Short mmCIF file of C-alpha atoms and ligand atoms in Angstrom, two decimals:
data_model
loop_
_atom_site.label_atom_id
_atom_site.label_comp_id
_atom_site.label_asym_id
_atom_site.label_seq_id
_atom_site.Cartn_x
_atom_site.Cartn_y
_atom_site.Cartn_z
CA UNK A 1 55.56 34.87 -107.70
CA UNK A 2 53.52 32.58 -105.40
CA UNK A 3 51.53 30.21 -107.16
CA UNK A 4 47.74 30.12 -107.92
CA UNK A 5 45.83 26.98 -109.07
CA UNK A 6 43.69 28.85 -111.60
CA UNK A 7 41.04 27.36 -111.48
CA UNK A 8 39.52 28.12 -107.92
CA UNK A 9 36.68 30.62 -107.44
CA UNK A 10 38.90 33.76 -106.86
CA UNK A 11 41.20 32.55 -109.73
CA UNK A 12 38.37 31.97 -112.30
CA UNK A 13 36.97 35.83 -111.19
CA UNK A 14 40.44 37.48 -112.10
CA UNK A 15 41.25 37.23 -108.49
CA UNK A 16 44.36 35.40 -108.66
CA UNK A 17 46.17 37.05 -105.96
CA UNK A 18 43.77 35.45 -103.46
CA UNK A 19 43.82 31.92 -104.73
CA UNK A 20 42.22 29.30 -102.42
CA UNK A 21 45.11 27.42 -103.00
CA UNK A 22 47.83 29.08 -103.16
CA UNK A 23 49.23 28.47 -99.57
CA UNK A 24 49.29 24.70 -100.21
CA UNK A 25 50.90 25.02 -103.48
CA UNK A 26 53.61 27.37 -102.58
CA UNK A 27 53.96 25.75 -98.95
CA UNK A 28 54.44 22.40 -100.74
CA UNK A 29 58.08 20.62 -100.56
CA UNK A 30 58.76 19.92 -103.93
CA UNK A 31 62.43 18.04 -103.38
CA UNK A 32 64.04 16.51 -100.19
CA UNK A 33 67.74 16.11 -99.52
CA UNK A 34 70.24 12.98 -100.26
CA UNK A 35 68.99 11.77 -96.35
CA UNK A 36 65.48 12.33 -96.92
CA UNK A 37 64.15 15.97 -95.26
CA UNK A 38 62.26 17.82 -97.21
CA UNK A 39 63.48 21.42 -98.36
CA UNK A 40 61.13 23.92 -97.67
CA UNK A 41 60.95 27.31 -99.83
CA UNK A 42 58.92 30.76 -99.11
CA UNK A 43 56.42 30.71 -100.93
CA UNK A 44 57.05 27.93 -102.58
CA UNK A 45 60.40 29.79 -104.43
CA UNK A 46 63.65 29.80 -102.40
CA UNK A 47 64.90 32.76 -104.48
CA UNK A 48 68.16 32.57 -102.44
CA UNK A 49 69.85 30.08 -104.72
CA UNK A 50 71.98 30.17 -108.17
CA UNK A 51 69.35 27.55 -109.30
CA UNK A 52 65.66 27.03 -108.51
CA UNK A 53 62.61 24.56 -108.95
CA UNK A 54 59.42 26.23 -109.10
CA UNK A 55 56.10 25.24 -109.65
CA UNK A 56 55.09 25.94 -113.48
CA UNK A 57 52.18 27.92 -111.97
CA UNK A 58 54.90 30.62 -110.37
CA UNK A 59 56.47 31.65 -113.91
CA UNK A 60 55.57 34.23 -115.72
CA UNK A 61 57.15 33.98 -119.18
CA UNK A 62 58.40 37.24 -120.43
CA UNK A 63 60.34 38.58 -123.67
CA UNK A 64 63.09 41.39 -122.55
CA UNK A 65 66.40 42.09 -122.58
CA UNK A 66 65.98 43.60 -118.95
CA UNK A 67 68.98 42.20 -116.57
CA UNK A 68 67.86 40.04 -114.17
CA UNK A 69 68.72 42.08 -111.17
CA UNK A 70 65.63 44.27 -112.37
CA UNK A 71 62.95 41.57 -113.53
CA UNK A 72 63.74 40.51 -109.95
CA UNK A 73 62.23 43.95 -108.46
CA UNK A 74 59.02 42.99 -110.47
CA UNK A 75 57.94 39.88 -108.59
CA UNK A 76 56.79 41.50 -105.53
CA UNK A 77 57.79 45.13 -104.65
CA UNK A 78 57.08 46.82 -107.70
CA UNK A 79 53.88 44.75 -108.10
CA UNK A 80 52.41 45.30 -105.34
CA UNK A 81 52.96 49.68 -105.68
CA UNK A 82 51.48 49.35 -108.62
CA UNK A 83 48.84 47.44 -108.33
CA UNK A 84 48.13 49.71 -104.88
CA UNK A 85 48.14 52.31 -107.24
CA UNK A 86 46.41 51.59 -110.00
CA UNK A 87 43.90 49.00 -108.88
CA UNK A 88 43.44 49.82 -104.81
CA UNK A 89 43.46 53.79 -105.04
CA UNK A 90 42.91 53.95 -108.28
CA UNK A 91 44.86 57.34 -108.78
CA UNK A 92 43.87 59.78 -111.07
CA UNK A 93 45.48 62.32 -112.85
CA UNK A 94 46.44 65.69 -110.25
CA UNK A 95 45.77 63.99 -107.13
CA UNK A 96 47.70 64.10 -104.21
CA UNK A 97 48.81 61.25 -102.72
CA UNK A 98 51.16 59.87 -99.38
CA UNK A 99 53.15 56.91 -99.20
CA UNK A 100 54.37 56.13 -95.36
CA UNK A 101 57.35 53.72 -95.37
CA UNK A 102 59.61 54.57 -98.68
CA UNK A 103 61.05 51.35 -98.64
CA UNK A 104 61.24 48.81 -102.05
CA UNK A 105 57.05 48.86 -102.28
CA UNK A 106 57.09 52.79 -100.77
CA UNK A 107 59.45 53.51 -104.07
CA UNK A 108 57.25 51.51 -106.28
CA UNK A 109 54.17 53.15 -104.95
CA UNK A 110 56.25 56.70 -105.73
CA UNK A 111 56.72 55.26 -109.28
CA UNK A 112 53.46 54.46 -109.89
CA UNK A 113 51.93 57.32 -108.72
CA UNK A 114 54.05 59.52 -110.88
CA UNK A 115 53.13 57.83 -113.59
CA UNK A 116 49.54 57.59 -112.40
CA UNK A 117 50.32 62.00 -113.14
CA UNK A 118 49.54 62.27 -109.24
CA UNK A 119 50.00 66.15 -108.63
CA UNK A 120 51.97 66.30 -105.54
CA UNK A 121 53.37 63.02 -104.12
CA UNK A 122 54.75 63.06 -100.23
CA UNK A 123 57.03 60.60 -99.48
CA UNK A 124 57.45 59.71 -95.48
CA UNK A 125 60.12 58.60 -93.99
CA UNK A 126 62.86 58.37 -90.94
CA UNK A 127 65.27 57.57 -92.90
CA UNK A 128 67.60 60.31 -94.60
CA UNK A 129 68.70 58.02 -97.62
CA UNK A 130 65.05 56.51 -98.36
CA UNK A 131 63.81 59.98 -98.33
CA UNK A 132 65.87 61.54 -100.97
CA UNK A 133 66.00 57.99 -103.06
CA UNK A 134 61.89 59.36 -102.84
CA UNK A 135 62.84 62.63 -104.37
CA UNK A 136 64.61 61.37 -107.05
CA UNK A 137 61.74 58.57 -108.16
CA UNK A 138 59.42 61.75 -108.58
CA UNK A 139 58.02 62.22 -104.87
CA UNK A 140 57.32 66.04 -104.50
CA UNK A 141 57.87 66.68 -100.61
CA UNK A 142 59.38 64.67 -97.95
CA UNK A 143 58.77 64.54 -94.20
CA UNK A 144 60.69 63.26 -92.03
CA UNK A 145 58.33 61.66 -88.88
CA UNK A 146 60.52 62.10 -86.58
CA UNK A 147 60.84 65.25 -86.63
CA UNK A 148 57.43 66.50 -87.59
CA UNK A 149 54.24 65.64 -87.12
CA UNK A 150 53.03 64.10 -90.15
CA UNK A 151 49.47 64.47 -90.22
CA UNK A 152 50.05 68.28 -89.72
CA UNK A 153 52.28 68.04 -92.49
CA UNK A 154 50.43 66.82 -95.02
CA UNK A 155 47.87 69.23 -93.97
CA UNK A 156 49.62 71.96 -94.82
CA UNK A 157 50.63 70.37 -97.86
CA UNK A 158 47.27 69.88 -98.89
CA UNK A 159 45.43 72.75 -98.38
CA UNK A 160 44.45 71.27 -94.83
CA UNK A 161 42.12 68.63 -96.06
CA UNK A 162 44.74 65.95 -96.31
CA UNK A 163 45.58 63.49 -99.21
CA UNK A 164 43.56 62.15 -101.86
CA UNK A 165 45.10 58.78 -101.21
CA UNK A 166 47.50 57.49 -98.46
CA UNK A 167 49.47 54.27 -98.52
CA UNK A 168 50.28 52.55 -95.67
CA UNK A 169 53.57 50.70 -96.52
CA UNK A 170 54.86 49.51 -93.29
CA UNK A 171 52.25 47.27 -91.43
CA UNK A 172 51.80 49.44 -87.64
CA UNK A 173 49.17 50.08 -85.71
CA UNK A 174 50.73 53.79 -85.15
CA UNK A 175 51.09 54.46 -89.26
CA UNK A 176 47.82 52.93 -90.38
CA UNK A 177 46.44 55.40 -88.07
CA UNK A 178 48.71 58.21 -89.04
CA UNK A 179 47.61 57.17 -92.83
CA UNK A 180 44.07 57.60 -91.97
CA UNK A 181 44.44 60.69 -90.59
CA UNK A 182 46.52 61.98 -93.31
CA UNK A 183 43.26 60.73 -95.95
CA UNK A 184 41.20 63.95 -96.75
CA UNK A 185 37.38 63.18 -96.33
CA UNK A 186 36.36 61.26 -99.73
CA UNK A 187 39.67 60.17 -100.06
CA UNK A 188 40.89 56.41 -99.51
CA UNK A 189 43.91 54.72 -97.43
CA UNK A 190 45.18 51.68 -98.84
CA UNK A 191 46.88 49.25 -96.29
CA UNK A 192 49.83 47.56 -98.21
CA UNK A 193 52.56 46.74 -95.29
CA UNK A 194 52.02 43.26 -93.75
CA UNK A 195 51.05 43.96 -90.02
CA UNK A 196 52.11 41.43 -87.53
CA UNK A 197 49.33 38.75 -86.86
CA UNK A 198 48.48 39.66 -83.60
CA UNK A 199 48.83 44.05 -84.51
CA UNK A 200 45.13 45.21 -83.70
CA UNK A 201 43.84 49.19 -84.85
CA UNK A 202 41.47 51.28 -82.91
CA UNK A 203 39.28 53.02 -85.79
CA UNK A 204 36.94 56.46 -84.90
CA UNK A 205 33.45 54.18 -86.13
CA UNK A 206 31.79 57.84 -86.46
CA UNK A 207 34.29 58.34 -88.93
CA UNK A 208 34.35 55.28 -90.93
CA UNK A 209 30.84 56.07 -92.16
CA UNK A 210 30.91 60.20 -91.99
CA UNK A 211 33.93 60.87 -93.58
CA UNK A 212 33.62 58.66 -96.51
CA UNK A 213 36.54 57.38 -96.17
CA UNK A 214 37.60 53.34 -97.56
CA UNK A 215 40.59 51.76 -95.54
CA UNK A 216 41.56 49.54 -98.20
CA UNK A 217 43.54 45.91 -97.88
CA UNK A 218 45.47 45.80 -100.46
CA UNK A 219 46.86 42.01 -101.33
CA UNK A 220 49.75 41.75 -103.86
CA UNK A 221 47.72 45.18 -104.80
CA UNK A 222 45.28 43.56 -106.15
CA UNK A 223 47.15 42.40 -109.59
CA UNK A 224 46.75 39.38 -111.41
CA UNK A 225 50.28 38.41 -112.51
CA UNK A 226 50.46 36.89 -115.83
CA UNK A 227 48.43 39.59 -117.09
CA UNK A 228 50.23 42.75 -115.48
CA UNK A 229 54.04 42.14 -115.26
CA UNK A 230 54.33 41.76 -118.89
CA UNK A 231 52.68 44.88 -118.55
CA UNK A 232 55.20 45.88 -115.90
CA UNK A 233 58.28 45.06 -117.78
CA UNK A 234 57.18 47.02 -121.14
CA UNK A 235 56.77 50.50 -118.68
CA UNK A 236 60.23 49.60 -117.40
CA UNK A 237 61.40 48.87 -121.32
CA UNK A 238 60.23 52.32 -122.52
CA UNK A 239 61.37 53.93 -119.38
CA UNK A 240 58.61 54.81 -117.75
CA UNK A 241 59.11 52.94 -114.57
CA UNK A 242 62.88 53.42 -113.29
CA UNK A 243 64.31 49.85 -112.23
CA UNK A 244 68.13 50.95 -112.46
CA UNK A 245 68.07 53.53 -109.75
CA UNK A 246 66.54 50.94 -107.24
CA UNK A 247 69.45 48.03 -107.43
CA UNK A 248 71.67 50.15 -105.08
CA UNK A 249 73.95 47.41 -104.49
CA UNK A 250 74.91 44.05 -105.35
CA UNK A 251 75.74 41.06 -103.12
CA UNK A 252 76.98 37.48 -103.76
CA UNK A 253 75.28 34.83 -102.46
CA UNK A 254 77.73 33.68 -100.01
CA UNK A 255 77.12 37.38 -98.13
CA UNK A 256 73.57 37.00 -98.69
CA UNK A 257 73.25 37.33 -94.45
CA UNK A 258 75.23 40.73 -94.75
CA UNK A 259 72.89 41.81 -97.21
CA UNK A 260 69.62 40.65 -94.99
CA UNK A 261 71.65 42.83 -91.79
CA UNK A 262 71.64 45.48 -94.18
CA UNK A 263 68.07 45.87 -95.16
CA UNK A 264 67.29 45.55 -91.29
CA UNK A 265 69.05 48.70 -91.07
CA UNK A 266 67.98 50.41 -93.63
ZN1 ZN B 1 43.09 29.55 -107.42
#
Protein backbone atom coordinates (compact mmCIF):
# COMPACT_ATOMS: atom_id res chain seq x y z
CA UNK A 1 0.00 0.00 0.00
CA UNK A 2 0.99 3.70 -0.26
CA UNK A 3 2.29 5.03 2.78
CA UNK A 4 0.69 7.32 5.45
CA UNK A 5 2.68 9.26 8.13
CA UNK A 6 0.18 8.57 10.90
CA UNK A 7 0.29 11.12 12.56
CA UNK A 8 -1.25 13.96 10.32
CA UNK A 9 -4.79 15.27 10.88
CA UNK A 10 -6.61 12.79 8.51
CA UNK A 11 -4.34 9.96 9.88
CA UNK A 12 -4.97 10.71 13.62
CA UNK A 13 -9.11 10.83 12.59
CA UNK A 14 -8.95 7.17 11.10
CA UNK A 15 -8.55 8.79 7.79
CA UNK A 16 -5.50 7.20 6.67
CA UNK A 17 -6.28 6.83 3.13
CA UNK A 18 -6.08 10.63 2.75
CA UNK A 19 -2.85 11.25 4.55
CA UNK A 20 -1.37 14.77 4.13
CA UNK A 21 1.65 13.12 3.48
CA UNK A 22 1.41 10.43 1.77
CA UNK A 23 2.41 11.76 -1.76
CA UNK A 24 5.83 12.84 -0.42
CA UNK A 25 6.44 9.67 1.31
CA UNK A 26 5.53 7.33 -1.41
CA UNK A 27 6.95 9.83 -4.18
CA UNK A 28 10.23 9.78 -2.23
CA UNK A 29 13.46 8.00 -3.92
CA UNK A 30 14.56 5.84 -1.39
CA UNK A 31 17.87 4.30 -3.39
CA UNK A 32 19.79 5.60 -6.49
CA UNK A 33 21.80 3.51 -8.94
CA UNK A 34 25.75 2.55 -8.97
CA UNK A 35 26.07 6.19 -11.20
CA UNK A 36 24.00 8.13 -8.97
CA UNK A 37 20.08 8.60 -10.44
CA UNK A 38 17.68 8.08 -8.26
CA UNK A 39 15.08 5.12 -8.79
CA UNK A 40 11.75 6.20 -8.66
CA UNK A 41 8.77 3.73 -7.57
CA UNK A 42 4.74 4.23 -7.85
CA UNK A 43 3.75 4.97 -5.03
CA UNK A 44 6.59 4.67 -3.39
CA UNK A 45 6.55 0.47 -4.10
CA UNK A 46 7.91 -0.67 -7.50
CA UNK A 47 5.95 -3.94 -7.15
CA UNK A 48 7.49 -5.00 -10.51
CA UNK A 49 10.59 -6.53 -9.01
CA UNK A 50 11.65 -10.09 -7.36
CA UNK A 51 12.85 -7.83 -4.44
CA UNK A 52 11.59 -4.54 -2.98
CA UNK A 53 12.44 -1.65 -0.43
CA UNK A 54 9.51 -0.13 1.02
CA UNK A 55 8.92 2.30 3.48
CA UNK A 56 8.03 0.52 6.98
CA UNK A 57 4.87 2.68 6.86
CA UNK A 58 3.62 0.61 3.49
CA UNK A 59 3.59 -2.97 5.28
CA UNK A 60 0.98 -4.41 6.65
CA UNK A 61 2.10 -7.44 8.68
CA UNK A 62 -0.16 -10.34 8.29
CA UNK A 63 -0.31 -14.13 9.57
CA UNK A 64 -1.62 -16.55 6.55
CA UNK A 65 -0.74 -19.20 4.65
CA UNK A 66 -2.46 -17.40 1.57
CA UNK A 67 0.02 -17.59 -1.66
CA UNK A 68 1.31 -14.55 -2.52
CA UNK A 69 -0.27 -14.23 -5.88
CA UNK A 70 -3.55 -13.59 -3.73
CA UNK A 71 -2.31 -11.30 -0.74
CA UNK A 72 -1.19 -9.36 -3.84
CA UNK A 73 -5.01 -8.78 -5.02
CA UNK A 74 -5.51 -7.29 -1.45
CA UNK A 75 -3.33 -4.19 -1.69
CA UNK A 76 -5.45 -2.24 -3.93
CA UNK A 77 -8.27 -3.88 -6.01
CA UNK A 78 -9.94 -5.81 -3.52
CA UNK A 79 -9.53 -2.95 -1.01
CA UNK A 80 -10.83 -0.51 -2.59
CA UNK A 81 -14.46 -2.84 -3.60
CA UNK A 82 -14.69 -3.36 -0.35
CA UNK A 83 -14.20 -0.56 1.27
CA UNK A 84 -16.72 1.04 -1.66
CA UNK A 85 -18.91 -1.36 -0.34
CA UNK A 86 -18.91 -1.45 2.99
CA UNK A 87 -17.79 2.02 4.01
CA UNK A 88 -18.94 4.38 0.77
CA UNK A 89 -22.46 2.66 0.04
CA UNK A 90 -22.68 1.11 2.94
CA UNK A 91 -24.78 -1.91 1.53
CA UNK A 92 -27.29 -3.50 3.37
CA UNK A 93 -28.73 -6.69 3.38
CA UNK A 94 -31.42 -7.20 -0.02
CA UNK A 95 -30.38 -4.24 -1.81
CA UNK A 96 -29.74 -3.96 -5.24
CA UNK A 97 -26.79 -2.76 -6.41
CA UNK A 98 -24.66 -1.94 -10.07
CA UNK A 99 -21.14 -2.08 -10.61
CA UNK A 100 -20.09 -0.41 -14.21
CA UNK A 101 -16.59 -1.59 -15.25
CA UNK A 102 -16.15 -5.45 -13.97
CA UNK A 103 -12.64 -5.17 -14.04
CA UNK A 104 -10.12 -6.29 -10.80
CA UNK A 105 -12.04 -3.45 -8.38
CA UNK A 106 -15.60 -4.16 -10.52
CA UNK A 107 -15.00 -8.04 -9.26
CA UNK A 108 -14.11 -6.97 -5.84
CA UNK A 109 -17.03 -4.65 -5.63
CA UNK A 110 -19.21 -7.99 -6.92
CA UNK A 111 -17.53 -9.81 -3.96
CA UNK A 112 -18.26 -7.53 -1.54
CA UNK A 113 -21.57 -6.90 -2.32
CA UNK A 114 -22.45 -10.53 -2.19
CA UNK A 115 -21.23 -10.79 0.88
CA UNK A 116 -22.70 -7.44 1.91
CA UNK A 117 -26.24 -10.17 1.09
CA UNK A 118 -27.03 -7.47 -1.73
CA UNK A 119 -30.30 -8.97 -3.35
CA UNK A 120 -29.70 -8.64 -6.95
CA UNK A 121 -26.22 -7.51 -8.11
CA UNK A 122 -25.83 -6.26 -12.02
CA UNK A 123 -22.65 -6.47 -13.31
CA UNK A 124 -21.87 -4.10 -16.57
CA UNK A 125 -19.75 -4.69 -18.97
CA UNK A 126 -18.46 -4.77 -22.86
CA UNK A 127 -16.55 -7.32 -22.39
CA UNK A 128 -17.85 -11.04 -22.87
CA UNK A 129 -15.16 -12.67 -20.49
CA UNK A 130 -15.43 -9.90 -17.59
CA UNK A 131 -19.08 -10.38 -17.73
CA UNK A 132 -19.40 -14.00 -17.05
CA UNK A 133 -16.07 -13.90 -14.61
CA UNK A 134 -19.17 -11.39 -12.90
CA UNK A 135 -21.57 -14.25 -12.90
CA UNK A 136 -19.50 -16.56 -11.40
CA UNK A 137 -18.26 -14.06 -8.31
CA UNK A 138 -22.12 -13.90 -7.45
CA UNK A 139 -23.36 -10.94 -9.82
CA UNK A 140 -27.10 -11.74 -10.61
CA UNK A 141 -27.61 -10.13 -14.21
CA UNK A 142 -25.28 -8.87 -16.73
CA UNK A 143 -25.64 -6.20 -19.42
CA UNK A 144 -23.73 -5.80 -21.92
CA UNK A 145 -23.55 -1.65 -22.85
CA UNK A 146 -23.06 -2.06 -26.00
CA UNK A 147 -25.71 -3.56 -26.85
CA UNK A 148 -28.32 -2.19 -24.52
CA UNK A 149 -29.03 0.70 -22.99
CA UNK A 150 -28.05 0.41 -19.54
CA UNK A 151 -29.99 2.76 -17.65
CA UNK A 152 -33.15 1.12 -19.23
CA UNK A 153 -31.78 -1.98 -18.12
CA UNK A 154 -31.40 -1.64 -14.79
CA UNK A 155 -34.76 -0.18 -14.82
CA UNK A 156 -36.35 -2.99 -15.69
CA UNK A 157 -34.32 -4.84 -13.40
CA UNK A 158 -35.36 -2.86 -10.64
CA UNK A 159 -38.78 -2.39 -10.73
CA UNK A 160 -38.09 0.95 -12.75
CA UNK A 161 -36.73 2.95 -9.90
CA UNK A 162 -33.14 2.00 -10.50
CA UNK A 163 -30.43 0.69 -8.03
CA UNK A 164 -30.01 1.13 -4.49
CA UNK A 165 -26.35 1.74 -5.08
CA UNK A 166 -24.25 2.13 -8.31
CA UNK A 167 -20.50 1.98 -8.59
CA UNK A 168 -18.74 3.73 -10.95
CA UNK A 169 -15.56 1.64 -11.60
CA UNK A 170 -14.08 3.07 -14.65
CA UNK A 171 -13.37 6.89 -14.26
CA UNK A 172 -15.70 8.54 -17.59
CA UNK A 173 -17.55 11.29 -17.89
CA UNK A 174 -20.18 9.03 -20.03
CA UNK A 175 -20.40 6.12 -17.03
CA UNK A 176 -20.47 8.40 -14.02
CA UNK A 177 -23.41 9.75 -15.71
CA UNK A 178 -24.83 6.46 -16.78
CA UNK A 179 -24.21 5.45 -12.87
CA UNK A 180 -26.24 8.30 -11.77
CA UNK A 181 -28.89 7.62 -13.79
CA UNK A 182 -28.95 4.05 -12.99
CA UNK A 183 -29.19 5.33 -8.81
CA UNK A 184 -32.95 5.05 -7.78
CA UNK A 185 -34.01 8.32 -5.90
CA UNK A 186 -32.60 7.83 -2.16
CA UNK A 187 -30.11 5.72 -3.41
CA UNK A 188 -26.24 6.66 -3.67
CA UNK A 189 -23.47 6.38 -6.59
CA UNK A 190 -20.12 5.87 -5.44
CA UNK A 191 -17.32 7.10 -7.87
CA UNK A 192 -14.38 4.55 -7.52
CA UNK A 193 -12.56 4.64 -11.16
CA UNK A 194 -9.79 7.29 -11.33
CA UNK A 195 -11.04 9.87 -14.01
CA UNK A 196 -8.44 11.56 -16.03
CA UNK A 197 -7.35 14.99 -14.48
CA UNK A 198 -8.71 17.13 -16.87
CA UNK A 199 -12.41 14.62 -17.31
CA UNK A 200 -15.16 17.26 -16.25
CA UNK A 201 -19.23 15.92 -15.53
CA UNK A 202 -22.26 17.91 -16.31
CA UNK A 203 -24.66 17.11 -13.18
CA UNK A 204 -28.82 17.93 -13.43
CA UNK A 205 -28.32 20.60 -10.04
CA UNK A 206 -32.31 20.14 -9.72
CA UNK A 207 -31.49 16.73 -9.16
CA UNK A 208 -28.64 16.74 -6.87
CA UNK A 209 -30.87 18.21 -4.17
CA UNK A 210 -34.52 16.63 -5.27
CA UNK A 211 -33.67 13.29 -5.76
CA UNK A 212 -31.70 12.69 -2.71
CA UNK A 213 -29.24 11.31 -4.27
CA UNK A 214 -25.10 11.35 -2.79
CA UNK A 215 -22.44 11.02 -5.68
CA UNK A 216 -19.89 9.66 -3.54
CA UNK A 217 -15.78 9.88 -4.03
CA UNK A 218 -14.67 7.05 -2.95
CA UNK A 219 -10.62 7.07 -2.12
CA UNK A 220 -8.95 3.64 -1.56
CA UNK A 221 -12.88 3.18 -0.49
CA UNK A 222 -12.47 4.77 2.28
CA UNK A 223 -10.41 1.91 4.34
CA UNK A 224 -7.82 2.33 6.72
CA UNK A 225 -5.29 -0.43 5.94
CA UNK A 226 -3.69 -1.88 8.89
CA UNK A 227 -6.95 -2.25 10.39
CA UNK A 228 -9.03 -3.84 7.40
CA UNK A 229 -6.76 -6.18 5.31
CA UNK A 230 -6.11 -8.34 8.19
CA UNK A 231 -9.66 -8.21 8.10
CA UNK A 232 -9.54 -8.86 4.36
CA UNK A 233 -7.31 -11.81 4.42
CA UNK A 234 -9.38 -13.76 7.31
CA UNK A 235 -12.79 -13.42 4.73
CA UNK A 236 -10.49 -14.78 2.04
CA UNK A 237 -9.10 -17.60 4.76
CA UNK A 238 -12.65 -18.83 5.58
CA UNK A 239 -13.72 -18.45 2.05
CA UNK A 240 -15.84 -15.90 2.02
CA UNK A 241 -14.11 -13.67 -0.42
CA UNK A 242 -12.90 -15.80 -3.59
CA UNK A 243 -9.13 -14.78 -4.41
CA UNK A 244 -8.36 -18.08 -6.52
CA UNK A 245 -10.82 -17.47 -9.28
CA UNK A 246 -9.33 -13.91 -9.91
CA UNK A 247 -5.42 -14.93 -10.66
CA UNK A 248 -6.42 -15.99 -14.24
CA UNK A 249 -2.98 -16.18 -15.32
CA UNK A 250 0.49 -16.04 -14.38
CA UNK A 251 3.41 -14.15 -15.96
CA UNK A 252 7.19 -13.98 -15.29
CA UNK A 253 8.71 -10.97 -14.84
CA UNK A 254 10.72 -10.83 -17.88
CA UNK A 255 7.05 -10.78 -19.92
CA UNK A 256 5.82 -8.42 -17.47
CA UNK A 257 5.16 -5.86 -20.82
CA UNK A 258 3.05 -8.80 -22.41
CA UNK A 259 1.15 -8.99 -19.40
CA UNK A 260 0.58 -4.91 -19.19
CA UNK A 261 -0.60 -5.37 -23.37
CA UNK A 262 -2.84 -7.80 -22.02
CA UNK A 263 -4.75 -5.98 -19.40
CA UNK A 264 -5.03 -3.05 -22.05
CA UNK A 265 -7.03 -5.43 -23.89
CA UNK A 266 -8.91 -6.82 -21.63
ZN1 LIG B 1 -0.93 11.14 7.67
Amino acid sequence: MGAVCGTCWYCVRDMTHLCDNSMAMTSAPRVKRTHGTEVPAFVGLGTFAEAMTVHDASVVPVTTDLPDEQLALIGCAITNGLGAVFNTAQVKPASSIVVIGSGGVGQAVIQDARIAGAARIIAVDPLENKRSAALGSGATDAIDPTSADLVDEVRRLTGGRGAHHTFEVVGNPTTITQAWDAARRGGTVALVGMSAADAMITMPALSLASDDKPLCGSLYGGTQARRDIPLIVELAETGRLDLASMVTRRVPLHEVNDAIRALEAG
